[in-house]
Short mmCIF file of C-alpha atoms in Angstrom, two decimals:
data_model
loop_
_atom_site.label_atom_id
_atom_site.label_comp_id
_atom_site.label_asym_id
_atom_site.label_seq_id
_atom_site.Cartn_x
_atom_site.Cartn_y
_atom_site.Cartn_z
CA MET A 1 17.38 6.39 -23.47
CA THR A 2 17.24 9.30 -21.11
CA THR A 3 14.13 10.29 -19.21
CA PHE A 4 12.89 13.86 -19.01
CA THR A 5 10.06 15.38 -17.04
CA GLY A 6 8.04 18.47 -17.71
CA LYS A 7 4.74 20.10 -16.89
CA THR A 8 3.25 18.84 -20.14
CA VAL A 9 4.27 16.18 -22.60
CA ASP A 10 5.45 18.82 -25.07
CA ASP A 11 7.47 20.53 -22.38
CA ALA A 12 9.20 17.32 -21.50
CA ILE A 13 9.96 16.52 -25.12
CA GLN A 14 11.37 19.99 -25.75
CA LYS A 15 13.58 19.65 -22.69
CA GLY A 16 14.86 16.34 -23.92
CA LEU A 17 15.55 17.61 -27.42
CA LYS A 18 17.36 20.62 -26.08
CA SER A 19 19.61 18.67 -23.77
CA LEU A 20 20.48 16.12 -26.45
CA GLU A 21 20.82 18.94 -28.99
CA ILE A 22 18.78 17.20 -31.66
CA LYS A 23 15.70 18.03 -33.69
CA GLN A 24 12.38 16.34 -33.19
CA SER A 25 12.82 14.62 -36.55
CA GLU A 26 15.98 12.93 -35.33
CA ALA A 27 14.58 11.80 -32.07
CA GLU A 28 12.90 8.69 -30.92
CA ILE A 29 10.32 9.66 -28.33
CA ASN A 30 8.59 7.40 -25.93
CA ILE A 31 6.03 8.80 -23.54
CA ILE A 32 6.12 7.10 -20.18
CA GLN A 33 3.65 9.17 -18.23
CA VAL A 34 1.12 11.78 -19.28
CA ASN A 35 0.84 14.85 -17.10
CA ARG A 36 -2.17 15.33 -14.90
CA HIS A 37 -3.28 18.57 -13.37
CA GLY A 38 -4.76 17.30 -10.17
CA PHE A 39 -7.08 19.32 -8.02
CA PHE A 40 -5.43 22.44 -6.62
CA GLY A 41 -2.16 20.66 -7.25
CA ILE A 42 -3.17 17.59 -5.27
CA GLY A 43 -2.43 14.50 -7.29
CA ARG A 44 -0.47 16.49 -9.83
CA ARG A 45 1.77 14.40 -12.00
CA TYR A 46 4.43 15.63 -14.31
CA ALA A 47 4.81 14.28 -17.81
CA LYS A 48 7.68 11.89 -18.35
CA VAL A 49 9.22 11.03 -21.70
CA GLU A 50 12.18 9.09 -22.91
CA VAL A 51 14.16 10.77 -25.64
CA ALA A 52 16.98 9.23 -27.62
CA LYS A 53 18.64 9.85 -30.90
CA LYS A 54 17.45 7.59 -33.65
CA PRO A 55 20.04 5.08 -34.81
CA GLU A 56 19.99 6.52 -38.33
CA SER A 57 17.85 9.52 -38.98
CA ASN A 58 16.74 9.94 -42.57
CA PRO A 59 16.45 13.58 -43.44
CA GLU A 60 13.16 13.01 -45.21
CA ASN A 61 10.36 15.45 -44.88
CA ASN A 62 7.69 13.05 -43.81
CA GLU A 63 9.97 11.78 -41.07
CA SER A 64 9.19 14.65 -38.75
CA SER A 65 5.48 14.25 -39.22
CA LYS A 66 5.94 10.56 -38.47
CA THR A 67 7.56 11.26 -35.15
CA VAL A 68 4.88 13.72 -34.20
CA HIS A 69 2.29 11.19 -35.16
CA GLN A 70 4.06 8.58 -33.13
CA SER A 71 4.17 10.78 -30.11
CA GLN A 72 0.49 11.51 -30.44
CA GLU A 73 -0.26 7.86 -30.63
CA ASN A 74 1.81 7.31 -27.59
CA VAL A 75 -0.21 9.83 -25.65
CA LYS A 76 -3.01 7.34 -25.31
CA PRO A 77 -1.36 4.15 -24.18
CA GLU A 78 -3.33 4.24 -20.95
CA HIS A 79 -6.61 3.71 -22.71
CA THR A 80 -5.55 0.87 -24.90
CA GLU A 81 -3.72 -0.76 -22.07
CA LYS A 82 -6.77 -0.52 -19.89
CA ASN A 83 -8.92 -2.06 -22.56
CA ASN A 84 -6.50 -4.87 -23.07
CA ARG A 85 -6.36 -5.48 -19.38
CA GLU A 86 -10.10 -5.53 -19.08
CA GLU A 87 -10.32 -8.00 -21.89
CA SER A 88 -7.71 -10.26 -20.39
CA ASN A 89 -9.41 -9.91 -17.04
CA GLN A 90 -12.65 -11.08 -18.50
CA GLN A 91 -10.94 -13.98 -20.13
CA ASN A 92 -9.30 -14.91 -16.90
CA LYS A 93 -12.55 -14.62 -15.05
CA SER A 94 -14.25 -17.04 -17.35
CA ASN A 95 -11.29 -19.36 -17.07
CA HIS A 96 -11.59 -19.12 -13.36
CA HIS A 97 -15.11 -20.32 -13.27
CA GLN A 98 -13.99 -23.46 -14.96
CA ASN A 99 -10.79 -24.55 -13.32
CA GLU A 100 -8.82 -22.49 -10.83
CA HIS A 101 -11.84 -21.55 -8.89
CA SER A 102 -10.94 -23.68 -5.92
CA ASN A 103 -8.60 -20.93 -4.75
CA TYR A 104 -11.32 -18.34 -4.99
CA GLN A 105 -14.49 -20.04 -3.92
CA LYS A 106 -16.65 -18.59 -1.25
CA LEU A 107 -16.06 -20.18 2.09
CA ASP A 108 -18.20 -19.77 5.15
CA LYS A 109 -17.20 -17.33 7.82
CA LYS A 110 -16.05 -19.90 10.33
CA THR A 111 -13.63 -21.54 7.91
CA VAL A 112 -12.25 -18.20 6.80
CA VAL A 113 -11.70 -17.10 10.39
CA ASN A 114 -9.87 -20.35 11.13
CA ASN A 115 -7.75 -19.84 8.02
CA LEU A 116 -7.08 -16.28 9.11
CA ILE A 117 -5.82 -17.51 12.46
CA ASP A 118 -3.47 -19.95 10.73
CA TYR A 119 -2.36 -17.17 8.40
CA LEU A 120 -1.57 -14.81 11.28
CA GLU A 121 0.21 -17.51 13.24
CA SER A 122 2.46 -18.40 10.31
CA ILE A 123 3.33 -14.75 9.66
CA VAL A 124 4.07 -14.03 13.27
CA GLU A 125 6.15 -17.20 13.56
CA GLN A 126 8.35 -15.98 10.73
CA LEU A 127 8.74 -12.62 12.40
CA GLY A 128 10.47 -14.61 15.12
CA ILE A 129 7.65 -14.40 17.63
CA ASN A 130 6.21 -17.48 19.27
CA ALA A 131 2.54 -16.79 19.64
CA SER A 132 -0.77 -18.54 19.63
CA VAL A 133 -3.94 -16.81 18.50
CA ASN A 134 -7.23 -17.25 20.34
CA ILE A 135 -10.68 -15.90 19.66
CA ASP A 136 -11.35 -13.48 22.47
CA ALA A 137 -14.81 -12.22 21.62
CA GLN A 138 -17.05 -12.59 18.62
CA ASN A 139 -20.42 -11.44 17.37
CA SER A 140 -21.97 -11.04 13.95
CA LYS A 141 -20.09 -7.84 13.11
CA HIS A 142 -16.93 -8.01 15.10
CA ILE A 143 -14.24 -10.43 16.11
CA LYS A 144 -11.44 -9.92 18.55
CA LEU A 145 -8.34 -12.07 18.32
CA ASP A 146 -5.83 -12.26 21.11
CA PHE A 147 -2.16 -13.15 20.67
CA GLU A 148 -0.62 -15.04 23.52
CA THR A 149 3.12 -14.42 23.46
CA ASP A 150 6.09 -13.46 25.57
CA LYS A 151 7.42 -11.07 22.93
CA GLU A 152 4.52 -8.65 22.94
CA GLY A 153 6.74 -5.59 22.46
CA LEU A 154 8.00 -6.94 19.17
CA LEU A 155 4.51 -7.85 18.05
CA ILE A 156 3.04 -4.46 18.94
CA GLY A 157 5.80 -2.35 17.40
CA ARG A 158 6.28 1.36 17.93
CA HIS A 159 2.93 2.86 18.96
CA GLY A 160 1.25 -0.29 17.68
CA LEU A 161 2.68 -0.03 14.19
CA THR A 162 3.11 -3.76 13.63
CA ILE A 163 -0.04 -4.98 15.31
CA ASN A 164 -2.10 -2.36 13.47
CA ALA A 165 -0.58 -3.44 10.17
CA LEU A 166 -1.43 -7.07 10.97
CA GLN A 167 -4.95 -5.97 11.85
CA GLU A 168 -5.40 -4.21 8.53
CA LEU A 169 -3.91 -7.19 6.74
CA SER A 170 -6.47 -9.41 8.47
CA GLN A 171 -9.21 -7.11 7.25
CA ILE A 172 -7.88 -7.36 3.70
CA TYR A 173 -7.66 -11.12 4.07
CA LEU A 174 -11.32 -11.36 5.06
CA ASN A 175 -12.42 -9.09 2.22
CA ARG A 176 -10.37 -11.19 -0.17
CA TYR A 177 -12.39 -14.25 0.83
CA GLY A 178 -15.69 -12.46 0.46
CA ILE A 179 -16.39 -11.64 4.10
CA HIS A 180 -17.49 -8.03 4.30
CA HIS A 181 -18.78 -5.84 7.12
CA TYR A 182 -16.89 -7.89 9.62
CA TYR A 183 -14.44 -5.98 11.77
CA VAL A 184 -11.27 -7.62 13.09
CA GLU A 185 -9.47 -6.42 16.15
CA LEU A 186 -6.11 -7.81 17.21
CA ASP A 187 -4.92 -7.56 20.75
CA THR A 188 -2.11 -8.85 22.88
CA ALA A 189 -1.51 -8.60 26.59
CA ASN A 190 -4.38 -6.15 26.93
CA TYR A 191 -2.53 -3.65 24.72
CA ARG A 192 -5.67 -2.02 23.31
CA GLU A 193 -7.07 -1.25 26.74
CA ARG A 194 -3.75 0.13 27.97
CA ARG A 195 -3.47 2.21 24.82
CA MET A 196 -6.95 3.64 25.35
CA GLU A 197 -5.93 4.80 28.83
CA VAL A 198 -2.80 6.41 27.43
CA LEU A 199 -4.89 8.17 24.78
CA GLU A 200 -7.34 9.45 27.37
CA GLY A 201 -4.43 10.92 29.35
CA LEU A 202 -3.00 12.42 26.17
CA ALA A 203 -6.36 13.97 25.32
CA GLN A 204 -6.71 15.56 28.78
CA ARG A 205 -3.16 16.91 28.77
CA THR A 206 -3.52 18.30 25.27
CA ALA A 207 -6.81 19.95 26.19
CA ARG A 208 -5.19 21.72 29.12
CA LYS A 209 -2.35 22.89 26.92
CA VAL A 210 -4.76 24.18 24.29
CA VAL A 211 -6.79 26.12 26.86
CA ALA A 212 -3.59 27.60 28.32
CA ASP A 213 -2.07 28.62 25.00
CA GLY A 214 -5.25 29.38 23.11
CA LYS A 215 -3.79 27.71 20.03
CA PRO A 216 -4.85 24.51 18.25
CA VAL A 217 -2.61 21.48 18.67
CA TYR A 218 -2.08 18.77 16.06
CA LEU A 219 -1.59 15.35 17.58
CA ASP A 220 0.47 12.63 15.90
CA PRO A 221 -1.21 10.65 13.13
CA MET A 222 -3.27 7.76 14.47
CA PRO A 223 -5.56 5.09 13.09
CA SER A 224 -9.27 5.84 13.11
CA PHE A 225 -10.18 3.89 16.24
CA GLU A 226 -7.56 5.75 18.26
CA ARG A 227 -8.71 9.12 16.96
CA LYS A 228 -12.21 8.15 17.93
CA LYS A 229 -11.09 7.74 21.53
CA ILE A 230 -9.62 11.26 21.58
CA HIS A 231 -12.79 12.73 20.08
CA ALA A 232 -14.93 10.84 22.58
CA THR A 233 -12.84 11.91 25.55
CA LEU A 234 -13.08 15.60 24.69
CA ALA A 235 -16.59 15.58 23.25
CA HIS A 236 -18.19 17.02 26.37
CA SER A 237 -15.56 19.64 27.03
CA ASP A 238 -16.83 23.24 26.92
CA HIS A 239 -13.38 24.65 26.35
CA VAL A 240 -12.00 22.70 23.42
CA GLU A 241 -13.29 21.18 20.24
CA THR A 242 -11.74 18.42 18.16
CA TYR A 243 -11.66 17.53 14.52
CA SER A 244 -9.43 15.45 12.25
CA ALA A 245 -7.26 16.78 9.47
CA GLY A 246 -5.16 15.19 6.76
CA ARG A 247 -5.56 12.08 4.72
CA GLU A 248 -5.06 8.48 5.77
CA PRO A 249 -2.63 7.20 6.88
CA HIS A 250 -1.47 10.62 8.12
CA ARG A 251 -4.81 11.75 9.44
CA ALA A 252 -4.46 13.37 12.83
CA VAL A 253 -6.70 14.82 15.52
CA VAL A 254 -6.59 18.57 16.03
CA VAL A 255 -7.56 19.91 19.43
CA ALA A 256 -8.59 23.57 19.15
CA PRO A 257 -9.95 26.09 21.63
CA ALA A 258 -13.76 26.30 21.54
CA LYS A 259 -15.18 29.34 19.75
CA MET B 1 18.69 -13.90 9.48
CA THR B 2 14.99 -14.26 8.88
CA ASP B 3 14.01 -15.94 5.66
CA PHE B 4 12.43 -12.98 3.92
CA ASP B 5 11.53 -14.94 0.81
CA LYS B 6 9.43 -17.24 2.90
CA LEU B 7 7.92 -14.40 4.93
CA ILE B 8 6.91 -12.44 1.84
CA LYS B 9 5.44 -15.55 0.27
CA THR B 10 3.49 -16.39 3.41
CA ILE B 11 1.95 -12.92 3.46
CA VAL B 12 1.25 -12.58 -0.24
CA LYS B 13 0.17 -16.05 -1.27
CA PRO B 14 -3.30 -16.15 0.28
CA LEU B 15 -4.10 -12.70 -1.11
CA VAL B 16 -3.57 -13.49 -4.78
CA ARG B 17 -5.40 -15.47 -7.39
CA TYR B 18 -2.40 -17.11 -8.96
CA PRO B 19 -0.18 -18.19 -6.06
CA ASN B 20 2.05 -20.17 -8.40
CA ASP B 21 3.02 -17.06 -10.34
CA ILE B 22 4.71 -15.39 -7.39
CA SER B 23 8.42 -15.00 -7.75
CA ILE B 24 10.87 -13.23 -5.51
CA THR B 25 14.38 -12.24 -6.48
CA HIS B 26 16.97 -10.95 -4.10
CA HIS B 27 19.66 -8.33 -4.65
CA GLU B 28 22.11 -6.79 -2.31
CA THR B 29 23.04 -3.14 -2.80
CA ASP B 30 25.30 -0.86 -0.77
CA LEU B 31 22.47 0.18 1.51
CA PHE B 32 19.71 -2.38 1.19
CA TYR B 33 18.79 -5.98 0.91
CA GLU B 34 16.32 -5.66 -1.91
CA TYR B 35 13.56 -8.15 -2.47
CA HIS B 36 11.76 -7.85 -5.77
CA LEU B 37 8.30 -9.32 -5.73
CA LYS B 38 6.66 -10.22 -8.98
CA THR B 39 3.15 -11.57 -9.29
CA ASN B 40 0.77 -12.36 -12.09
CA PRO B 41 -0.15 -9.01 -13.74
CA ASN B 42 -3.75 -9.56 -12.68
CA ASP B 43 -2.67 -9.78 -9.06
CA THR B 44 -0.26 -6.86 -8.96
CA GLY B 45 -2.99 -4.32 -8.33
CA ARG B 46 -4.38 -6.44 -5.53
CA ILE B 47 -1.00 -6.54 -3.82
CA ILE B 48 -0.48 -2.80 -4.18
CA GLY B 49 -4.02 -1.82 -3.20
CA LYS B 50 -5.78 1.52 -3.48
CA GLY B 51 -3.15 4.20 -3.17
CA GLY B 52 -0.58 1.61 -2.19
CA HIS B 53 -2.50 0.77 0.93
CA VAL B 54 -1.86 -2.98 0.88
CA ALA B 55 1.76 -2.57 -0.21
CA GLN B 56 2.35 -0.24 2.71
CA ILE B 57 0.92 -2.75 5.18
CA ILE B 58 3.05 -5.58 3.80
CA ARG B 59 6.12 -3.37 4.01
CA THR B 60 5.39 -2.35 7.59
CA ILE B 61 5.23 -5.98 8.63
CA ILE B 62 8.37 -6.97 6.76
CA TYR B 63 10.37 -4.02 8.01
CA SER B 64 9.45 -4.83 11.59
CA VAL B 65 11.94 -7.69 11.49
CA ARG B 66 15.20 -6.72 13.10
CA VAL B 67 18.20 -7.22 10.86
CA SER B 68 21.58 -7.51 12.47
CA SER B 69 23.41 -5.41 9.92
CA ASP B 70 23.58 -1.73 8.98
CA LYS B 71 21.76 -2.54 5.77
CA ARG B 72 18.02 -2.28 5.65
CA VAL B 73 15.48 -4.49 3.98
CA ARG B 74 13.49 -3.16 1.12
CA LEU B 75 10.50 -4.65 -0.68
CA ILE B 76 9.99 -3.65 -4.28
CA ILE B 77 6.93 -4.71 -6.22
CA ASP B 78 7.76 -5.11 -9.91
CA ASP B 79 4.94 -4.36 -12.28
CA ASP B 80 6.65 -4.15 -15.67
CA LYS B 81 5.66 -0.56 -16.29
#
């Protein structure tokens, strides 16, 4: 089977038929993906179909109508699939309540946090980093965990890539065990504080550049808490204004001259 | 070399409902060490996350391991679609 893409399902099918030099009646068509328009082209998806020659095509008249019918049926696999999935989900859910629930039961916050620490330690250990995790600060909405290690560079990653990923993973872990509205922060060797100083310097330098050039400057993409620092640093400036543009995870601060 | 099977399992296991249904297969291509992760169909969405958010995080962590070879590691989540 060969795959073809087109703006619409029909387009894709026609393309396939043309390139294989067969008629629709001789073809076996399988729609993989239905096209979607998107919003101003955002989220646009092209249609994808598989076209192949039928093993033995009977030159009967109703054959062509059959194929068309088949293709129309195939247009809606998403719906049926979804329904099936929902059904099976419900079944599984009810099963869960009876037996496998031990894996999914609601634990109290303290236990989950302790499990989270074990989880992080075992991940980090397999990354080849010897580290121990300690609770640095904690209140009802926020917890700060500190890694004690001699390989902090490896743990932090480029511009905090790895430690930020671990932080988001921790957040997902907590949500998975039913702990919501509880913010995790990971730190090592005072990295967050040092990073905040770097960001403040970056904000000041960028502001000067923007005032000098009179043109807006896009900074590199950053996670939300780092963008917040830039916004906060320049909030009281009379000469520049800041806003964020783009979508996560590529959202970036823009520093622009004040109007 | 780091045991990627174990690493992937360590990360993924606590996040899924059916930890026993996780399977990882390993292929080596010209450019990559490919790890194919397969979970229970009910868990696949959980591992991928909204817009691939969770998948991206897992990949970031896995790719942070240094591999002493010119090949790179790649994590592929199989979803039978």
